[in-house]
Amino acid sequence: MAGVFLATLYEYSPLFYISVVSLCFVVTAAMVLGWFGFDVPVILRSYDEQEPSLPAAEKQMVQVTNPFALELGSGSASVTDGVLVRPCCLESCVLSCFWGCEVSTLQGVLHAHQHGMMLSTHQHFQEALNLHYYYCQKFHISSEDRAERHTQIPADQGITDFGPLPRHRYPLVAVLTLEEAQDRHLNDIVASVIVIHVPDDKYKLSARILFQYLLTSQGSMYELKPLFMSADSGGMSGSADSGHTSTPSDTQSEDQIPVMEEEDWSEGTEGRDCVVCQNAAVNRVLLPCRHACMCDSCVSFFQHCPICRAFVQESFALTQSNDCQ
């Protein structure tokens, strides 16, 4: 009876014929796409089917003590009026401010440090730069000193800008080095190089830190990079701080990512929940996007960052730091 009914329906209803052909086409197309590795639409998948998820690799890290930190001070900044900076050091150190340092010369000096020329004192940097800067100013900073320092090019030099873009000189390069020889032997990190943009008459972008590098006693160089928090978590952590930094134990190249906590990182993470489960605290950083947005439990279920959708290659755990107040 059912066969007779379907035959009658097929005979007198073109719509039935079209529906059967369409269904066959959809099923065949899904099978072909699946065979060649294409993603099959969700509507054609089994309800119980789940995508395979491989957890991101764990980044092997090692903690080392960074004795240096520097942030921009309060107030306005310009080439003519100068800029305020606030150094923070765990040991007595020397702050050297090189105004108008040539870009190529500084990059050459940093490259030379990685190939045998140790840069660990103010004199080392001054000799290596070989007067390829406009003006140098030096400050002695004690371990308890948290005062702001004002650095400025003397007005009699008549420098009001550093030329049109692209520029061949950095406005300001601040270098922190350990003052005592015994401290240089006890610390792995012996110098911190901070490149700062200072607004002038031709380029009025507000003052900010452009690059930060750490130089080690073994001739390595690491670039400091910020961690990014989700908008709901209260912004991002961006400035380096004295205390502990997590650095890759298997590399000594410039392009790796030692990640340092912000000055109030230990307090700022309190109450910041994982963006996935909204329950556990944020304690994982995803690489290479550097978003700190998930907990240990959730990170193993994601291959893409839930914030920017970038593919997660590696991740590492956040650690508390001894902040320099």
PDB file of N, CA and C in Angstrom, residues 228-289:
ATOM      1  N   PHE A 228      47.865  41.268  27.147  1.00  0.00           N
ATOM      2  CA  PHE A 228      46.592  41.930  26.880  1.00  0.00           C
ATOM      3  C   PHE A 228      45.478  41.226  27.637  1.00  0.00           C
ATOM      4  N   MET A 229      44.719  42.014  28.381  1.00  0.00           N
ATOM      5  CA  MET A 229      43.555  41.489  29.080  1.00  0.00           C
ATOM      6  C   MET A 229      42.310  41.811  28.270  1.00  0.00           C
ATOM      7  N   SER A 230      41.242  41.059  28.493  1.00  0.00           N
ATOM      8  CA  SER A 230      39.986  41.335  27.814  1.00  0.00           C
ATOM      9  C   SER A 230      39.404  42.646  28.310  1.00  0.00           C
ATOM     10  N   ALA A 231      38.553  43.266  27.499  1.00  0.00           N
ATOM     11  CA  ALA A 231      37.975  44.549  27.864  1.00  0.00           C
ATOM     12  C   ALA A 231      37.177  44.465  29.152  1.00  0.00           C
ATOM     13  N   ASP A 232      36.520  43.328  29.379  1.00  0.00           N
ATOM     14  CA  ASP A 232      35.726  43.155  30.591  1.00  0.00           C
ATOM     15  C   ASP A 232      36.581  42.943  31.820  1.00  0.00           C
ATOM     16  N   SER A 233      37.879  42.680  31.593  1.00  0.00           N
ATOM     17  CA  SER A 233      38.760  42.410  32.723  1.00  0.00           C
ATOM     18  C   SER A 233      39.529  43.637  33.165  1.00  0.00           C
ATOM     19  N   GLY A 234      39.227  44.758  32.572  1.00  0.00           N
ATOM     20  CA  GLY A 234      39.823  45.986  33.078  1.00  0.00           C
ATOM     21  C   GLY A 234      41.062  46.442  32.362  1.00  0.00           C
ATOM     22  N   GLY A 235      41.164  46.192  31.060  1.00  0.00           N
ATOM     23  CA  GLY A 235      42.267  46.759  30.308  1.00  0.00           C
ATOM     24  C   GLY A 235      43.345  45.745  30.035  1.00  0.00           C
ATOM     25  N   MET A 236      44.595  46.230  29.938  1.00  0.00           N
ATOM     26  CA  MET A 236      45.688  45.327  29.615  1.00  0.00           C
ATOM     27  C   MET A 236      46.877  45.668  30.477  1.00  0.00           C
ATOM     28  N   SER A 237      47.759  44.738  30.600  1.00  0.00           N
ATOM     29  CA  SER A 237      49.004  44.994  31.306  1.00  0.00           C
ATOM     30  C   SER A 237      50.055  45.302  30.280  1.00  0.00           C
ATOM     31  N   GLY A 238      50.729  46.439  30.450  1.00  0.00           N
ATOM     32  CA  GLY A 238      51.629  46.799  29.385  1.00  0.00           C
ATOM     33  C   GLY A 238      52.999  47.220  29.792  1.00  0.00           C
ATOM     34  N   SER A 239      53.219  47.690  31.010  1.00  0.00           N
ATOM     35  CA  SER A 239      54.519  48.210  31.352  1.00  0.00           C
ATOM     36  C   SER A 239      55.307  47.195  32.140  1.00  0.00           C
ATOM     37  N   ALA A 240      56.607  47.212  31.952  1.00  0.00           N
ATOM     38  CA  ALA A 240      57.460  46.268  32.652  1.00  0.00           C
ATOM     39  C   ALA A 240      57.680  46.725  34.084  1.00  0.00           C
ATOM     40  N   ASP A 241      58.035  45.761  34.920  1.00  0.00           N
ATOM     41  CA  ASP A 241      58.234  46.097  36.310  1.00  0.00           C
ATOM     42  C   ASP A 241      59.358  45.258  36.883  1.00  0.00           C
ATOM     43  N   SER A 242      60.005  45.796  37.897  1.00  0.00           N
ATOM     44  CA  SER A 242      61.014  45.027  38.584  1.00  0.00           C
ATOM     45  C   SER A 242      60.379  43.838  39.269  1.00  0.00           C
ATOM     46  N   GLY A 243      61.162  42.843  39.545  1.00  0.00           N
ATOM     47  CA  GLY A 243      60.645  41.639  40.176  1.00  0.00           C
ATOM     48  C   GLY A 243      61.060  40.434  39.387  1.00  0.00           C
ATOM     49  N   HIS A 244      60.110  39.633  38.978  1.00  0.00           N
ATOM     50  CA  HIS A 244      60.417  38.410  38.240  1.00  0.00           C
ATOM     51  C   HIS A 244      59.843  38.485  36.852  1.00  0.00           C
ATOM     52  N   THR A 245      60.611  38.005  35.899  1.00  0.00           N
ATOM     53  CA  THR A 245      60.135  37.908  34.529  1.00  0.00           C
ATOM     54  C   THR A 245      60.263  36.478  34.062  1.00  0.00           C
ATOM     55  N   SER A 246      59.308  36.028  33.282  1.00  0.00           N
ATOM     56  CA  SER A 246      59.352  34.671  32.740  1.00  0.00           C
ATOM     57  C   SER A 246      59.964  34.714  31.360  1.00  0.00           C
ATOM     58  N   THR A 247      61.069  34.026  31.172  1.00  0.00           N
ATOM     59  CA  THR A 247      61.755  34.053  29.895  1.00  0.00           C
ATOM     60  C   THR A 247      61.896  32.642  29.361  1.00  0.00           C
ATOM     61  N   PRO A 248      61.870  32.492  28.028  1.00  0.00           N
ATOM     62  CA  PRO A 248      62.030  31.160  27.460  1.00  0.00           C
ATOM     63  C   PRO A 248      63.380  30.560  27.817  1.00  0.00           C
ATOM     64  N   SER A 249      63.380  29.324  28.273  1.00  0.00           N
ATOM     65  CA  SER A 249      64.624  28.688  28.675  1.00  0.00           C
ATOM     66  C   SER A 249      65.359  28.067  27.501  1.00  0.00           C
ATOM     67  N   ASP A 250      64.687  27.986  26.353  1.00  0.00           N
ATOM     68  CA  ASP A 250      65.285  27.281  25.227  1.00  0.00           C
ATOM     69  C   ASP A 250      65.682  28.217  24.098  1.00  0.00           C
ATOM     70  N   THR A 251      65.809  29.496  24.374  1.00  0.00           N
ATOM     71  CA  THR A 251      66.151  30.428  23.302  1.00  0.00           C
ATOM     72  C   THR A 251      66.974  31.583  23.826  1.00  0.00           C
ATOM     73  N   GLN A 252      67.754  32.170  22.922  1.00  0.00           N
ATOM     74  CA  GLN A 252      68.508  33.367  23.268  1.00  0.00           C
ATOM     75  C   GLN A 252      68.406  34.391  22.147  1.00  0.00           C
ATOM     76  N   SER A 253      67.348  34.301  21.360  1.00  0.00           N
ATOM     77  CA  SER A 253      67.181  35.218  20.244  1.00  0.00           C
ATOM     78  C   SER A 253      66.331  36.406  20.631  1.00  0.00           C
ATOM     79  N   GLU A 254      66.421  37.467  19.862  1.00  0.00           N
ATOM     80  CA  GLU A 254      65.749  38.713  20.173  1.00  0.00           C
ATOM     81  C   GLU A 254      64.242  38.618  20.031  1.00  0.00           C
ATOM     82  N   ASP A 255      63.751  37.786  19.112  1.00  0.00           N
ATOM     83  CA  ASP A 255      62.341  37.822  18.783  1.00  0.00           C
ATOM     84  C   ASP A 255      61.482  36.966  19.700  1.00  0.00           C
ATOM     85  N   GLN A 256      62.048  36.416  20.770  1.00  0.00           N
ATOM     86  CA  GLN A 256      61.241  35.649  21.695  1.00  0.00           C
ATOM     87  C   GLN A 256      60.574  36.585  22.683  1.00  0.00           C
ATOM     88  N   ILE A 257      59.709  36.032  23.538  1.00  0.00           N
ATOM     89  CA  ILE A 257      58.820  36.867  24.323  1.00  0.00           C
ATOM     90  C   ILE A 257      58.991  36.630  25.813  1.00  0.00           C
ATOM     91  N   PRO A 258      59.890  37.340  26.481  1.00  0.00           N
ATOM     92  CA  PRO A 258      59.842  37.323  27.924  1.00  0.00           C
ATOM     93  C   PRO A 258      58.683  38.208  28.351  1.00  0.00           C
ATOM     94  N   VAL A 259      57.782  37.727  29.135  1.00  0.00           N
ATOM     95  CA  VAL A 259      56.605  38.494  29.497  1.00  0.00           C
ATOM     96  C   VAL A 259      56.717  38.929  30.937  1.00  0.00           C
ATOM     97  N   MET A 260      56.553  40.225  31.176  1.00  0.00           N
ATOM     98  CA  MET A 260      56.681  40.745  32.524  1.00  0.00           C
ATOM     99  C   MET A 260      55.355  41.270  33.031  1.00  0.00           C
ATOM    100  N   GLU A 261      55.153  41.124  34.330  1.00  0.00           N
ATOM    101  CA  GLU A 261      53.916  41.576  34.917  1.00  0.00           C
ATOM    102  C   GLU A 261      53.917  43.085  35.092  1.00  0.00           C
ATOM    103  N   GLU A 262      52.719  43.661  35.013  1.00  0.00           N
ATOM    104  CA  GLU A 262      52.564  45.080  35.246  1.00  0.00           C
ATOM    105  C   GLU A 262      52.775  45.363  36.720  1.00  0.00           C
ATOM    106  N   GLU A 263      52.963  46.625  37.062  1.00  0.00           N
ATOM    107  CA  GLU A 263      53.277  47.016  38.427  1.00  0.00           C
ATOM    108  C   GLU A 263      52.238  46.529  39.417  1.00  0.00           C
ATOM    109  N   ASP A 264      50.947  46.571  39.029  1.00  0.00           N
ATOM    110  CA  ASP A 264      49.891  46.134  39.928  1.00  0.00           C
ATOM    111  C   ASP A 264      49.284  44.815  39.458  1.00  0.00           C
ATOM    112  N   TRP A 265      50.105  43.974  38.828  1.00  0.00           N
ATOM    113  CA  TRP A 265      49.569  42.760  38.210  1.00  0.00           C
ATOM    114  C   TRP A 265      48.945  41.838  39.241  1.00  0.00           C
ATOM    115  N   SER A 266      49.621  41.613  40.378  1.00  0.00           N
ATOM    116  CA  SER A 266      49.106  40.673  41.365  1.00  0.00           C
ATOM    117  C   SER A 266      47.776  41.144  41.926  1.00  0.00           C
ATOM    118  N   GLU A 267      47.604  42.470  42.082  1.00  0.00           N
ATOM    119  CA  GLU A 267      46.336  42.991  42.556  1.00  0.00           C
ATOM    120  C   GLU A 267      45.319  43.062  41.431  1.00  0.00           C
ATOM    121  N   GLY A 268      45.775  43.380  40.220  1.00  0.00           N
ATOM    122  CA  GLY A 268      44.853  43.570  39.103  1.00  0.00           C
ATOM    123  C   GLY A 268      44.193  42.298  38.641  1.00  0.00           C
ATOM    124  N   THR A 269      44.841  41.149  38.858  1.00  0.00           N
ATOM    125  CA  THR A 269      44.249  39.897  38.413  1.00  0.00           C
ATOM    126  C   THR A 269      43.184  39.389  39.371  1.00  0.00           C
ATOM    127  N   GLU A 270      43.147  39.951  40.571  1.00  0.00           N
ATOM    128  CA  GLU A 270      42.122  39.525  41.519  1.00  0.00           C
ATOM    129  C   GLU A 270      40.748  39.922  40.998  1.00  0.00           C
ATOM    130  N   GLY A 271      39.839  38.962  40.922  1.00  0.00           N
ATOM    131  CA  GLY A 271      38.500  39.251  40.438  1.00  0.00           C
ATOM    132  C   GLY A 271      38.366  39.174  38.939  1.00  0.00           C
ATOM    133  N   ARG A 272      39.460  38.927  38.215  1.00  0.00           N
ATOM    134  CA  ARG A 272      39.388  38.792  36.761  1.00  0.00           C
ATOM    135  C   ARG A 272      39.146  37.324  36.433  1.00  0.00           C
ATOM    136  N   ASP A 273      37.962  37.041  35.950  1.00  0.00           N
ATOM    137  CA  ASP A 273      37.570  35.658  35.711  1.00  0.00           C
ATOM    138  C   ASP A 273      37.857  35.235  34.282  1.00  0.00           C
ATOM    139  N   CYS A 274      38.010  33.946  34.116  1.00  0.00           N
ATOM    140  CA  CYS A 274      38.179  33.335  32.790  1.00  0.00           C
ATOM    141  C   CYS A 274      37.000  33.728  31.906  1.00  0.00           C
ATOM    142  N   VAL A 275      37.275  34.145  30.677  1.00  0.00           N
ATOM    143  CA  VAL A 275      36.213  34.594  29.779  1.00  0.00           C
ATOM    144  C   VAL A 275      35.353  33.435  29.281  1.00  0.00           C
ATOM    145  N   VAL A 276      35.801  32.194  29.506  1.00  0.00           N
ATOM    146  CA  VAL A 276      35.043  31.036  29.043  1.00  0.00           C
ATOM    147  C   VAL A 276      34.093  30.538  30.126  1.00  0.00           C
ATOM    148  N   CYS A 277      34.651  30.136  31.266  1.00  0.00           N
ATOM    149  CA  CYS A 277      33.804  29.557  32.322  1.00  0.00           C
ATOM    150  C   CYS A 277      33.252  30.612  33.275  1.00  0.00           C
ATOM    151  N   GLN A 278      33.851  31.801  33.296  1.00  0.00           N
ATOM    152  CA  GLN A 278      33.409  32.887  34.179  1.00  0.00           C
ATOM    153  C   GLN A 278      33.427  32.464  35.647  1.00  0.00           C
ATOM    154  N   ASN A 279      34.312  31.535  35.968  1.00  0.00           N
ATOM    155  CA  ASN A 279      34.348  31.029  37.337  1.00  0.00           C
ATOM    156  C   ASN A 279      35.752  31.097  37.922  1.00  0.00           C
ATOM    157  N   ALA A 280      36.706  30.461  37.271  1.00  0.00           N
ATOM    158  CA  ALA A 280      38.082  30.442  37.765  1.00  0.00           C
ATOM    159  C   ALA A 280      38.809  31.719  37.376  1.00  0.00           C
ATOM    160  N   ALA A 281      39.874  32.011  38.098  1.00  0.00           N
ATOM    161  CA  ALA A 281      40.673  33.210  37.828  1.00  0.00           C
ATOM    162  C   ALA A 281      41.524  33.024  36.573  1.00  0.00           C
ATOM    163  N   VAL A 282      41.802  34.120  35.884  1.00  0.00           N
ATOM    164  CA  VAL A 282      42.683  34.093  34.701  1.00  0.00           C
ATOM    165  C   VAL A 282      44.102  33.768  35.151  1.00  0.00           C
ATOM    166  N   ASN A 283      44.667  32.719  34.600  1.00  0.00           N
ATOM    167  CA  ASN A 283      46.038  32.353  34.963  1.00  0.00           C
ATOM    168  C   ASN A 283      46.825  31.751  33.800  1.00  0.00           C
ATOM    169  N   ARG A 284      46.349  31.930  32.551  1.00  0.00           N
ATOM    170  CA  ARG A 284      47.071  31.437  31.386  1.00  0.00           C
ATOM    171  C   ARG A 284      47.218  32.540  30.355  1.00  0.00           C
ATOM    172  N   VAL A 285      48.385  32.579  29.700  1.00  0.00           N
ATOM    173  CA  VAL A 285      48.662  33.519  28.617  1.00  0.00           C
ATOM    174  C   VAL A 285      48.803  32.723  27.329  1.00  0.00           C
ATOM    175  N   LEU A 286      48.102  33.157  26.281  1.00  0.00           N
ATOM    176  CA  LEU A 286      48.127  32.467  25.000  1.00  0.00           C
ATOM    177  C   LEU A 286      49.161  33.108  24.079  1.00  0.00           C
ATOM    178  N   LEU A 287      49.861  32.283  23.334  1.00  0.00           N
ATOM    179  CA  LEU A 287      50.852  32.768  22.373  1.00  0.00           C
ATOM    180  C   LEU A 287      50.466  32.287  20.979  1.00  0.00           C
ATOM    181  N   PRO A 288      50.673  33.117  19.942  1.00  0.00           N
ATOM    182  CA  PRO A 288      51.465  34.351  19.967  1.00  0.00           C
ATOM    183  C   PRO A 288      50.684  35.639  20.232  1.00  0.00           C
ATOM    184  N   CYS A 289      49.371  35.570  20.448  1.00  0.00           N
ATOM    185  CA  CYS A 289      48.587  36.807  20.569  1.00  0.00           C
ATOM    186  C   CYS A 289      48.781  37.494  21.917  1.00  0.00           C
TER     187      CYS A 289
END
